[in-house]
Amino acid sequence: MSSYQPPSPQSRGNASAVLFFEEIGSAQLPQVGGKGANLGELTHAGLPVPPGFCITTEAYIHAAERANVAALLAELAGTAGQARSTEIAATIRERLHGVALPLELADAVRTAYLALGNGRPTPVAVRSSATAEDLPFASFAGQQDTYLNIVGEEALLDAIRRCWASLWTERAVNYRIKNQIDPASVSLSVVVQRMIEVEVAGVLFTANPLTGKRRQAVIDASPGLGEAVVSGAVNPDHFVVNTQSGEIVERRLGNKRVVIQALPDGGTQRIEREDQSKYACLTDEQIRTLARLGAQVEAHYHAPQDTEWAIDTSGKCWLTQARPITTLYPLPVSAPVSDEVLRIYLSLNVAQGVYQPLTPMGMSVFRLFASSIAKLAGFNPGESGPGFLIEAGMRLFLDITEAIRNPLGRRVIGKALPFGEARSAVMVQALESDHRLQVKAAGRWGFVWRAASFITRLQLPRYLLQAIFRPQATHKRVLGIKSRIEQQLTLPPHASLHERLDLIERFGRTQAFRTVGSVVPVLAAGFLCLALAAKLLGSLASADERQTVLRSLPFNPTTEMDLALWSIAQKIAADREAATYMIEHSPAELAQAYQQRSLPRIVQDNLTSFLQSYGHRGVAEIDMGLPRWSDDPTHILGVLNNYLRLKDASMAPDVQFARGAQQAEAMIHTLARRAGKQGWWRGWLVNICLQRTRALLGMREMPKFYLVWILARMRNLLRPIGEELAATRRLEQRDDIFFLTFAEVRSALAGTDMRALVQSRRTTYEQEMRRRSIPRILLSDGSEPTVLAGEEETASTLRGTPASAGRIKAKARVIFDPVGAHLEPGEILVAPSTDPGWTPLFLTAGGLVMEMGGSISHGAVVAREYGIPAVVGVAGATEHIQNGQLIQVDGSAGSVVLLEEKIDTASNPTATNVPDAVADIENI
């Protein structure tokens, strides 16, 4: 390719509307779009990029004004406009394609174009580069049009207009609607790039897009222009290369029957030829050269890239595009950079049923808690917190590698994990055979010593014995923890802002886990009693009968909260005027009325009382940065409206709870009588153990309840600091403080302006909120281990872990976020996972299906207490099951049967809101 010299800005007319790659960097993204900015970045990095220039978004904006499309864009931003997006987009395209380029702009384009050919017309590729394209969170690949082998000035000007129009193709508009991008905020630059004489071309991913594995370059290649590969017109050669060793680990040759070639006078032709699957279009050395080139691109961007490349007739490799691979889950900063080391990260977010990202302050608090745990175990966590707590994608993971490599740690995880997250347990078990995770010869006694130190410092033996032999004293001690937390996290009114920070950090590092952890022995005692009873009963009791004992457990704060909310609904239902008011208004309107104290008196007073006891709770409540119900009661008011729809008195939650308690007591009597037939002492001991189980296991939710209480108190302590920083313009608003760490808050108090940092983090947070796939286990090489479906799993039957006995056939309701969710009484709740913020929905649910969890996960425990059939750990449940679909849940067998075909929601729009689910419940 001959050299060229871009003309000076003074010699090319409207210089601000035309920029050569050498003049472009990432800062010019608003002017040249994602593709143009990336090509400029690659050029500045010294990577081989064919020369070219961009017609900036300024030119498009002027063209759009001349085409008079503003009113159409405003209409497209609304729901009504989106319903007729195809028609509106077609009108915009027609107007933009017909607009005339201003003379000054056309002259600037002609000057730049001739410069690429050293004064003569030269073949160029003309590509669209949207400002919402090739970005870190959405690549928008192929959403706008590309025109290849354009020759001549007039042909180029026409191609520019066609590119502008292609911003409004149907697929591009729908993609932006899906990603919630405002139509008026989108603009377009046009990239004009000199074409090379292509021998072979294709795409290269610098990480494996299917498995997520880093350090694996994936190459698709075919003779001729790369358009054949990009558009899917050809079955290309496929290669996978280890970028560290250069080993070609996979080689699959395609038939390469289609070749797209440039024509001498412009345009392209498609050639069909014989099967070429016996011959590779790349040599091994070319494959490795491309892999090395891809590694250079990834190193420049510090992230995996999806690139397009071409090799010319002289054998030189060129880059024609690069964009981020947006589908890969980000790795921790500390992840090893060699495949010789493998680390296992277990998602804390998924384990807690919180798929959304955490705020930086929320993660900082967990680092404090983790430091407390590490110190109790005899470790020095350092200032940044212990190494086992890892952040990736604004979510928290536990690095369980060292535990897996310890003989005792492996046994503990192998025994405990199936109860909390059954599918993750299977994944971990499959990984144990990897030679990189082999058990270390030493470390057994170190693990024992640290465990003993941890147990002793928390006084676990003392509290365990107290729970078994003095349950009433245990209840009194546990219930008194809340007031002690309140006392310890209270400061005098005149306390300084720094004193507030000091108290939060000190309590988090020294007292938080000790306080919450003091409840754990109570649960351990309850499970020990249950296990002893099961041992004594043996075959005398089935698993379902033992589960019946766990229904309607007392002393569960989450159940008490739900029943308190139900009690309010009953009071409202008895007041016809108040009930009518509630049903006629949306939850958002009701929340606004509550803040204005204009709700009906019976609602206002009862809700105020409820929030005094439970207002510290919320959905995704483990994140201190998120509002509590006391901040925004919209969700609770929506749940109250749901409760008012329940008409069947026998299905009333308080009636069901009382029925469950009676069934549990009756079952204890039955099982004790059976055991007594083998000796009076056995029957007596079974009765004692099961009574203790019921007295203690209801407090299973207490650690979480108190943890959230601590977070709410800390949140209140931070509020005045946020107000001060907002008032002094170091933050835009009070709640921005939750997008800082403790060290950054101190820096802000010292005078540092944090607004730009917060804005950047909020942008990343919003991007992560749109991420749908969150790995339950992430490996340090970027891959996610998978579990093969069981032999009995079919297209109509899904398998999971039995969680709560019983069988139900009803309509499914798939819910991803409980806030504002509507669940008809008797419907089966299908969700990725749940936390206590979801449990008000359980009171009217007929059954439960969760993608995550094990037999003691939150959703499973609450389902058993409410006596609703439940299956957890059902992979892909929210994808396989649709709203309104009739399904059968068998909580004893762990199966979910799809009883009817998936509903076509396009032709049946009411399928997402099926009324009056008819449930046939057969509790076992």
PDB file of C-alpha atoms in Angstrom, residues 753-847:
ATOM      1  CA  ASP A 753     -14.034  17.130  44.146  1.00  0.00           C
ATOM      2  CA  MET A 754     -15.455  13.614  43.580  1.00  0.00           C
ATOM      3  CA  ARG A 755     -18.173  14.441  41.066  1.00  0.00           C
ATOM      4  CA  ALA A 756     -16.355  13.167  37.981  1.00  0.00           C
ATOM      5  CA  LEU A 757     -15.391   9.924  39.727  1.00  0.00           C
ATOM      6  CA  VAL A 758     -18.968   9.336  40.876  1.00  0.00           C
ATOM      7  CA  GLN A 759     -20.331  10.027  37.397  1.00  0.00           C
ATOM      8  CA  SER A 760     -17.931   7.491  35.916  1.00  0.00           C
ATOM      9  CA  ARG A 761     -18.944   4.875  38.477  1.00  0.00           C
ATOM     10  CA  ARG A 762     -22.633   5.542  37.998  1.00  0.00           C
ATOM     11  CA  THR A 763     -22.155   4.985  34.266  1.00  0.00           C
ATOM     12  CA  THR A 764     -20.443   1.657  34.909  1.00  0.00           C
ATOM     13  CA  TYR A 765     -23.143   0.747  37.434  1.00  0.00           C
ATOM     14  CA  GLU A 766     -25.888   1.380  34.879  1.00  0.00           C
ATOM     15  CA  GLN A 767     -24.024  -0.722  32.330  1.00  0.00           C
ATOM     16  CA  GLU A 768     -23.759  -3.589  34.820  1.00  0.00           C
ATOM     17  CA  MET A 769     -27.453  -3.275  35.682  1.00  0.00           C
ATOM     18  CA  ARG A 770     -28.173  -4.316  32.082  1.00  0.00           C
ATOM     19  CA  ARG A 771     -26.050  -7.463  32.354  1.00  0.00           C
ATOM     20  CA  ARG A 772     -28.351 -10.490  32.404  1.00  0.00           C
ATOM     21  CA  SER A 773     -25.918 -13.385  32.795  1.00  0.00           C
ATOM     22  CA  ILE A 774     -24.082 -13.455  36.124  1.00  0.00           C
ATOM     23  CA  PRO A 775     -21.835 -16.471  36.752  1.00  0.00           C
ATOM     24  CA  ARG A 776     -22.439 -18.397  39.959  1.00  0.00           C
ATOM     25  CA  ILE A 777     -18.848 -19.622  39.621  1.00  0.00           C
ATOM     26  CA  LEU A 778     -16.211 -17.765  37.626  1.00  0.00           C
ATOM     27  CA  LEU A 779     -12.776 -19.194  36.873  1.00  0.00           C
ATOM     28  CA  SER A 780      -9.679 -17.033  36.611  1.00  0.00           C
ATOM     29  CA  ASP A 781      -9.235 -18.001  32.950  1.00  0.00           C
ATOM     30  CA  GLY A 782     -12.581 -16.328  32.202  1.00  0.00           C
ATOM     31  CA  SER A 783     -14.633 -19.474  31.725  1.00  0.00           C
ATOM     32  CA  GLU A 784     -17.692 -20.559  33.670  1.00  0.00           C
ATOM     33  CA  PRO A 785     -17.981 -24.243  34.556  1.00  0.00           C
ATOM     34  CA  THR A 786     -21.206 -25.853  33.420  1.00  0.00           C
ATOM     35  CA  VAL A 787     -23.285 -28.762  34.617  1.00  0.00           C
ATOM     36  CA  LEU A 788     -24.688 -31.175  32.078  1.00  0.00           C
ATOM     37  CA  ALA A 789     -28.403 -31.839  32.252  1.00  0.00           C
ATOM     38  CA  GLY A 790     -29.387 -35.046  33.943  1.00  0.00           C
ATOM     39  CA  GLU A 791     -30.491 -38.006  31.894  1.00  0.00           C
ATOM     40  CA  GLU A 792     -34.100 -37.562  32.929  1.00  0.00           C
ATOM     41  CA  GLU A 793     -34.232 -33.889  31.945  1.00  0.00           C
ATOM     42  CA  THR A 794     -36.203 -33.317  28.738  1.00  0.00           C
ATOM     43  CA  ALA A 795     -37.630 -30.391  26.827  1.00  0.00           C
ATOM     44  CA  SER A 796     -40.790 -30.566  28.945  1.00  0.00           C
ATOM     45  CA  THR A 797     -39.264 -31.506  32.309  1.00  0.00           C
ATOM     46  CA  LEU A 798     -36.732 -29.425  34.222  1.00  0.00           C
ATOM     47  CA  ARG A 799     -34.794 -30.806  37.172  1.00  0.00           C
ATOM     48  CA  GLY A 800     -33.552 -29.139  40.328  1.00  0.00           C
ATOM     49  CA  THR A 801     -33.149 -29.675  44.055  1.00  0.00           C
ATOM     50  CA  PRO A 802     -36.236 -30.632  46.100  1.00  0.00           C
ATOM     51  CA  ALA A 803     -36.803 -27.772  48.534  1.00  0.00           C
ATOM     52  CA  SER A 804     -40.345 -27.942  49.902  1.00  0.00           C
ATOM     53  CA  ALA A 805     -42.640 -30.953  49.610  1.00  0.00           C
ATOM     54  CA  GLY A 806     -45.897 -30.845  47.745  1.00  0.00           C
ATOM     55  CA  ARG A 807     -47.222 -30.766  44.225  1.00  0.00           C
ATOM     56  CA  ILE A 808     -48.948 -27.897  42.437  1.00  0.00           C
ATOM     57  CA  LYS A 809     -50.266 -27.302  38.938  1.00  0.00           C
ATOM     58  CA  ALA A 810     -50.811 -23.625  38.123  1.00  0.00           C
ATOM     59  CA  LYS A 811     -49.864 -20.729  35.879  1.00  0.00           C
ATOM     60  CA  ALA A 812     -46.270 -19.480  36.133  1.00  0.00           C
ATOM     61  CA  ARG A 813     -45.266 -15.924  36.864  1.00  0.00           C
ATOM     62  CA  VAL A 814     -41.656 -15.146  35.892  1.00  0.00           C
ATOM     63  CA  ILE A 815     -40.305 -12.245  37.954  1.00  0.00           C
ATOM     64  CA  PHE A 816     -36.816 -10.752  37.841  1.00  0.00           C
ATOM     65  CA  ASP A 817     -37.402  -7.816  40.187  1.00  0.00           C
ATOM     66  CA  PRO A 818     -39.995  -7.911  42.978  1.00  0.00           C
ATOM     67  CA  VAL A 819     -40.406  -4.135  43.010  1.00  0.00           C
ATOM     68  CA  GLY A 820     -43.696  -3.430  41.283  1.00  0.00           C
ATOM     69  CA  ALA A 821     -44.200  -7.124  40.471  1.00  0.00           C
ATOM     70  CA  HIS A 822     -47.740  -8.471  40.324  1.00  0.00           C
ATOM     71  CA  LEU A 823     -48.418 -12.025  41.451  1.00  0.00           C
ATOM     72  CA  GLU A 824     -51.960 -13.356  41.305  1.00  0.00           C
ATOM     73  CA  PRO A 825     -52.945 -15.545  44.278  1.00  0.00           C
ATOM     74  CA  GLY A 826     -52.026 -19.167  43.579  1.00  0.00           C
ATOM     75  CA  GLU A 827     -49.580 -18.477  40.749  1.00  0.00           C
ATOM     76  CA  ILE A 828     -46.184 -20.178  40.801  1.00  0.00           C
ATOM     77  CA  LEU A 829     -43.365 -17.712  41.372  1.00  0.00           C
ATOM     78  CA  VAL A 830     -40.428 -18.333  39.003  1.00  0.00           C
ATOM     79  CA  ALA A 831     -37.326 -16.264  39.790  1.00  0.00           C
ATOM     80  CA  PRO A 832     -33.540 -16.329  39.407  1.00  0.00           C
ATOM     81  CA  SER A 833     -33.196 -16.266  43.202  1.00  0.00           C
ATOM     82  CA  THR A 834     -34.709 -14.485  46.182  1.00  0.00           C
ATOM     83  CA  ASP A 835     -33.738 -12.586  49.285  1.00  0.00           C
ATOM     84  CA  PRO A 836     -35.961 -11.425  52.198  1.00  0.00           C
ATOM     85  CA  GLY A 837     -37.180  -8.500  50.109  1.00  0.00           C
ATOM     86  CA  TRP A 838     -39.045 -11.020  47.952  1.00  0.00           C
ATOM     87  CA  THR A 839     -40.811 -12.891  50.730  1.00  0.00           C
ATOM     88  CA  PRO A 840     -43.990 -10.767  50.874  1.00  0.00           C
ATOM     89  CA  LEU A 841     -44.751 -12.333  47.481  1.00  0.00           C
ATOM     90  CA  PHE A 842     -44.515 -15.816  49.008  1.00  0.00           C
ATOM     91  CA  LEU A 843     -47.681 -15.286  51.017  1.00  0.00           C
ATOM     92  CA  THR A 844     -49.842 -15.444  47.890  1.00  0.00           C
ATOM     93  CA  ALA A 845     -47.647 -17.724  45.777  1.00  0.00           C
ATOM     94  CA  GLY A 846     -48.875 -21.246  45.078  1.00  0.00           C
ATOM     95  CA  GLY A 847     -45.357 -22.579  44.479  1.00  0.00           C
TER      96      GLY A 847
END
